[in-house]
Coordinates of C-alpha atoms (C1' of nucleotides) in Angstrom, one line a residue:
Chain A
M133 CA 9.8 -49.9 -34.5
N134 CA 8.3 -47.0 -32.5
L135 CA 5.7 -47.7 -29.9
D136 CA 2.5 -45.6 -29.7
Y137 CA 2.0 -43.9 -26.3
E138 CA -1.0 -46.0 -25.6
I139 CA 0.7 -49.2 -26.4
A140 CA 3.8 -48.2 -24.5
A141 CA 1.7 -47.4 -21.4
S142 CA -0.1 -50.7 -21.6
L143 CA 3.3 -52.5 -21.9
L144 CA 4.8 -50.5 -19.1
S145 CA 1.8 -51.1 -16.8
Q146 CA 2.6 -54.8 -17.0
F147 CA 5.9 -54.1 -15.4
G148 CA 4.3 -52.0 -12.7
N149 CA 3.1 -55.1 -10.8
I150 CA 5.5 -56.9 -8.5
T151 CA 4.2 -60.3 -9.4
R152 CA 4.4 -59.8 -13.2
L153 CA 7.8 -58.2 -12.8
K154 CA 9.0 -61.4 -11.1
I155 CA 7.3 -63.5 -13.8
V156 CA 9.2 -61.6 -16.5
R157 CA 12.5 -62.0 -14.5
E158 CA 12.0 -65.7 -14.2
L159 CA 11.3 -66.0 -18.0
V160 CA 14.3 -63.8 -18.9
R161 CA 16.5 -66.0 -16.8
A162 CA 15.0 -69.1 -18.2
G163 CA 16.1 -67.8 -21.6
K164 CA 15.4 -69.9 -24.7
A165 CA 14.5 -72.9 -22.5
G166 CA 11.5 -71.1 -21.2
K167 CA 9.6 -72.3 -18.1
P168 CA 6.4 -74.2 -17.5
V169 CA 3.5 -72.4 -15.8
G170 CA 3.8 -74.9 -12.9
E171 CA 7.4 -74.1 -12.2
I172 CA 6.7 -70.3 -12.2
R173 CA 3.9 -71.0 -9.8
N174 CA 6.3 -72.9 -7.5
V175 CA 8.9 -70.2 -7.5
L176 CA 6.5 -67.4 -6.9
D177 CA 4.2 -69.3 -4.6
I178 CA 0.9 -67.9 -5.8
H179 CA -2.4 -69.5 -6.8
N180 CA -2.9 -71.1 -10.2
S181 CA -5.8 -68.8 -11.1
T182 CA -3.9 -65.7 -10.1
L183 CA -0.8 -66.7 -12.1
S184 CA -3.0 -67.7 -15.0
H185 CA -4.6 -64.2 -14.9
H186 CA -1.2 -62.5 -14.9
L187 CA 0.1 -64.7 -17.7
S188 CA -2.8 -63.8 -19.9
H189 CA -2.1 -60.2 -19.3
L190 CA 1.5 -60.7 -20.4
R191 CA 0.4 -62.8 -23.4
N192 CA -2.1 -60.1 -24.5
V193 CA 0.5 -57.4 -24.8
G194 CA 3.0 -59.9 -26.4
L195 CA 5.5 -59.9 -23.7
I196 CA 5.4 -63.7 -23.5
R197 CA 4.6 -66.6 -25.7
Q198 CA 3.4 -70.1 -24.7
K199 CA 3.9 -73.5 -26.2
R200 CA 2.0 -76.6 -25.2
E201 CA 4.0 -79.7 -24.4
G202 CA 1.5 -82.4 -23.4
T203 CA -0.1 -81.4 -20.2
I204 CA 2.3 -78.6 -19.4
L205 CA 2.4 -75.1 -21.0
R206 CA 5.9 -73.7 -21.4
C207 CA 6.3 -69.9 -21.3
F208 CA 8.9 -67.8 -23.1
I209 CA 9.8 -64.2 -22.8
N210 CA 9.5 -62.2 -26.0
Y211 CA 12.7 -60.2 -26.2
D212 CA 11.4 -58.0 -29.0
Q213 CA 8.9 -56.5 -26.7
I214 CA 11.5 -56.0 -23.9
N215 CA 13.7 -54.2 -26.4
A216 CA 10.8 -52.2 -27.7
I217 CA 10.1 -50.9 -24.2
V218 CA 13.6 -50.0 -23.5
S219 CA 13.9 -48.2 -26.9
F220 CA 10.7 -46.4 -26.2
L221 CA 12.1 -45.1 -22.9
T222 CA 15.6 -44.2 -24.2
E223 CA 14.7 -42.9 -27.7
E224 CA 11.1 -41.7 -27.6
C225 CA 9.7 -40.7 -24.3
C226 CA 12.7 -39.8 -22.2
V227 CA 14.8 -37.9 -24.6
A228 CA 15.1 -34.2 -24.5
D229 CA 13.6 -32.1 -27.3
P230 CA 16.3 -31.6 -30.1
T231 CA 15.6 -27.9 -30.1
Y232 CA 16.3 -27.7 -26.4
L233 CA 19.5 -29.6 -27.0
A234 CA 20.4 -27.3 -29.8
N235 CA 19.9 -24.3 -27.6
I236 CA 22.2 -25.4 -24.8
K237 CA 24.8 -26.4 -27.4
G238 CA 25.0 -23.0 -29.0
Chain B
M1085 CA 22.5 -48.0 -7.8
N1086 CA 20.4 -51.1 -8.1
L1087 CA 16.7 -50.9 -7.5
D1088 CA 14.8 -53.3 -5.3
Y1089 CA 12.1 -55.1 -7.1
E1090 CA 9.3 -53.5 -5.1
I1091 CA 10.7 -50.0 -5.8
A1092 CA 11.2 -50.8 -9.4
A1093 CA 7.6 -52.0 -9.7
S1094 CA 6.3 -48.8 -8.1
L1095 CA 8.5 -46.7 -10.4
L1096 CA 7.4 -48.6 -13.5
S1097 CA 3.7 -48.5 -12.5
Q1098 CA 4.0 -44.7 -12.9
F1099 CA 4.9 -45.2 -16.5
G1100 CA 2.0 -47.5 -17.0
N1101 CA -0.5 -44.7 -17.1
I1102 CA -0.9 -42.8 -20.3
T1103 CA -1.4 -39.4 -18.6
R1104 CA 1.6 -39.8 -16.4
L1105 CA 3.7 -41.0 -19.4
K1106 CA 2.8 -37.8 -21.2
I1107 CA 3.6 -35.7 -18.1
V1108 CA 7.0 -37.4 -18.1
R1109 CA 7.5 -36.7 -21.7
E1110 CA 6.6 -33.0 -21.3
L1111 CA 9.1 -32.6 -18.5
V1112 CA 11.8 -34.5 -20.3
R1113 CA 11.3 -32.2 -23.3
A1114 CA 11.2 -29.2 -21.0
G1115 CA 14.7 -30.1 -19.8
K1116 CA 16.4 -28.0 -17.2
A1117 CA 13.9 -25.2 -17.7
G1118 CA 11.2 -27.4 -16.3
K1119 CA 7.5 -26.6 -16.8
P1120 CA 4.8 -25.1 -14.5
V1121 CA 1.9 -27.2 -13.4
G1122 CA -0.5 -24.9 -15.3
E1123 CA 1.4 -25.3 -18.6
I1124 CA 1.3 -29.1 -18.2
R1125 CA -2.4 -28.9 -17.6
N1126 CA -2.9 -26.8 -20.8
V1127 CA -1.0 -29.3 -22.9
L1128 CA -2.7 -32.4 -21.6
D1129 CA -6.1 -30.7 -21.2
I1130 CA -7.0 -32.4 -17.9
H1131 CA -8.5 -31.1 -14.7
N1132 CA -6.3 -29.5 -12.0
S1133 CA -7.2 -32.0 -9.4
T1134 CA -6.4 -34.9 -11.7
L1135 CA -3.1 -33.5 -12.7
S1136 CA -2.3 -32.7 -9.1
H1137 CA -3.0 -36.3 -8.1
H1138 CA -0.7 -37.6 -10.9
L1139 CA 2.0 -35.2 -10.0
S1140 CA 2.0 -36.2 -6.4
H1141 CA 2.4 -39.8 -7.5
L1142 CA 5.4 -38.9 -9.6
R1143 CA 6.8 -36.8 -6.7
N1144 CA 6.4 -39.6 -4.2
V1145 CA 8.5 -41.9 -6.3
G1146 CA 11.1 -39.2 -6.9
L1147 CA 10.5 -39.0 -10.7
I1148 CA 9.9 -35.3 -10.5
R1149 CA 10.9 -32.4 -8.4
Q1150 CA 9.0 -29.1 -7.9
K1151 CA 10.1 -25.6 -7.1
R1152 CA 7.8 -22.8 -6.2
E1153 CA 8.1 -19.5 -8.0
G1154 CA 5.6 -17.1 -6.6
T1155 CA 2.2 -18.4 -7.4
I1156 CA 3.3 -21.0 -9.9
L1157 CA 4.9 -24.4 -9.2
R1158 CA 7.6 -25.4 -11.7
C1159 CA 8.2 -29.2 -12.3
F1160 CA 11.4 -30.9 -13.3
I1161 CA 12.1 -34.4 -14.4
N1162 CA 14.6 -36.3 -12.2
Y1163 CA 16.9 -37.9 -14.7
D1164 CA 18.5 -40.0 -12.1
Q1165 CA 15.3 -41.9 -11.6
I1166 CA 14.8 -42.3 -15.3
N1167 CA 18.2 -43.7 -15.6
A1168 CA 17.6 -46.0 -12.7
I1169 CA 14.6 -47.5 -14.3
V1170 CA 16.4 -48.0 -17.7
S1171 CA 19.3 -49.6 -15.9
F1172 CA 17.0 -51.9 -13.9
L1173 CA 15.4 -53.1 -17.1
T1174 CA 18.7 -53.5 -19.0
E1175 CA 20.9 -54.7 -16.3
E1176 CA 18.9 -56.3 -13.6
C1177 CA 15.5 -57.7 -14.5
C1178 CA 15.8 -58.3 -18.2
V1179 CA 19.1 -59.8 -18.5
A1180 CA 19.6 -63.5 -19.0
D1181 CA 21.2 -65.6 -16.3
P1182 CA 25.0 -65.6 -16.7
T1183 CA 25.1 -69.3 -16.3
Y1184 CA 22.7 -69.6 -19.2
L1185 CA 24.8 -67.2 -21.3
A1186 CA 27.8 -69.3 -20.4
N1187 CA 26.1 -72.4 -21.6
I1188 CA 25.2 -71.2 -24.9
K1189 CA 28.7 -69.8 -25.4
G1190 CA 30.0 -73.3 -25.0
Chain C
dA1197 C1' -14.2 -95.1 -20.0
dG1198 C1' -11.7 -93.7 -15.6
dT1199 C1' -7.9 -91.3 -13.4
dT1200 C1' -4.6 -87.9 -12.6
dA1201 C1' -2.0 -83.7 -13.5
dA1202 C1' -1.7 -79.0 -15.4
dT1203 C1' -4.0 -75.1 -16.5
dT1204 C1' -7.8 -72.1 -17.6
dT1205 C1' -12.3 -70.0 -17.0
dC1206 C1' -16.0 -68.5 -14.2
dT1207 C1' -17.5 -66.0 -10.4
dA1208 C1' -17.2 -63.2 -6.5
dT1209 C1' -15.0 -60.1 -3.5
dA1210 C1' -11.6 -56.9 -2.0
dT1211 C1' -8.6 -53.4 -3.2
dT1212 C1' -6.6 -49.9 -5.9
dT1213 C1' -6.7 -46.4 -9.2
dC1214 C1' -8.7 -42.7 -11.9
dT1215 C1' -11.4 -38.7 -12.4
dG1216 C1' -13.5 -34.4 -11.3
dG1217 C1' -16.3 -31.1 -8.4
dA1218 C1' -16.0 -28.2 -4.4
dA1219 C1' -13.6 -26.2 -0.8
dA1220 C1' -9.2 -24.9 1.0
dT1221 C1' -4.5 -23.0 0.7
dA1222 C1' -0.7 -20.2 -0.9
dT1223 C1' 1.2 -16.2 -3.1
dA1224 C1' 1.2 -11.8 -5.1
dG1225 C1' -0.9 -7.4 -6.4
dT1226 C1' -4.2 -3.5 -5.3
Chain D
dA307 C1' -8.4 -6.5 4.0
dC308 C1' -9.8 -7.7 -1.0
dT309 C1' -9.1 -9.9 -5.3
dA310 C1' -7.1 -12.9 -8.6
dT311 C1' -4.3 -16.8 -9.9
dA312 C1' -2.3 -21.2 -9.2
dT313 C1' -2.4 -25.4 -7.0
dT314 C1' -3.7 -28.8 -3.6
dT315 C1' -6.7 -31.4 -0.6
dC316 C1' -11.0 -33.6 0.4
dC317 C1' -14.6 -36.3 -1.0
dA318 C1' -17.1 -39.6 -3.7
dG319 C1' -18.4 -42.3 -7.6
dA320 C1' -16.8 -45.1 -11.4
dA321 C1' -13.7 -48.1 -13.4
dA322 C1' -9.9 -51.2 -13.4
dT323 C1' -7.1 -54.6 -11.1
dA324 C1' -5.8 -58.4 -8.0
dT325 C1' -6.9 -62.5 -5.6
dA326 C1' -8.6 -67.0 -5.0
dG327 C1' -12.2 -70.9 -4.7
dA328 C1' -14.6 -73.9 -7.6
dA329 C1' -15.8 -75.9 -11.8
dA330 C1' -14.3 -76.8 -16.4
dT331 C1' -10.8 -78.1 -19.9
dT332 C1' -6.9 -80.5 -21.9
dA333 C1' -3.7 -84.1 -22.3
dA334 C1' -1.5 -88.3 -21.0
dC335 C1' -1.7 -92.7 -19.0
dT336 C1' -4.2 -97.2 -17.5

DNA sequence: AGTTAATTTCTATATTTCTGGAAATATAGT
DNA sequence: ACTATATTTCCAGAAATATAGAAATTAACT
């Protein structure tokens, strides 16, 4: 499940904003229970429209999922995407060239 | 070596740009040998000023280091910062709340 | 149908980021 | 001192991003 560089950059750019990073943290900590938009807003203390804007970013790159429950909208982190990013960094982008490794070994 | 959220976001934002992501890749692959600015420019095929701008970003957050060798400037990746980011994602930001984990364990 | 709560969409503005041309700087060789 | 190479800094325009107020939507309840 290797990420394309374009896709990886767009995923990583989501983490590059302090507000979205905190949203991700909240949703990871919420785990399978997820967290309604309103609760995230209360924790982060930002405007509805601003939060909604960030959530749609995260949704667009598949980092979160949402499920309507009556009037509230519950958000969940998508662990697959989190894992994909970590894998990209540790296995794809930030790994030394094998030929370089071979050189220093022998 | 835990990163503050602000610092983590500024580090991660560097990875959120396709050009900088490729610069990082080049420098990781270059390993200890590093790579001169000019060679990076040839590989990525971008203007000097644009590259210089990105390099100063990366330098500012400590993701790269540079060493002058006569007229050329050699760039090196700073593995510590790479590791710090991966650790932040895997141990700090994207880890479920221990109490949640305790709950699902029983 | 009317009301309330939750959330999004629309619109506008402010801010930041990206890019590249031109000029400046640094280093080395002649 | 002059020239060539490498790189940065300065400047400015274009594009993208962030923020929030107001209006619109959705769903539940009365």
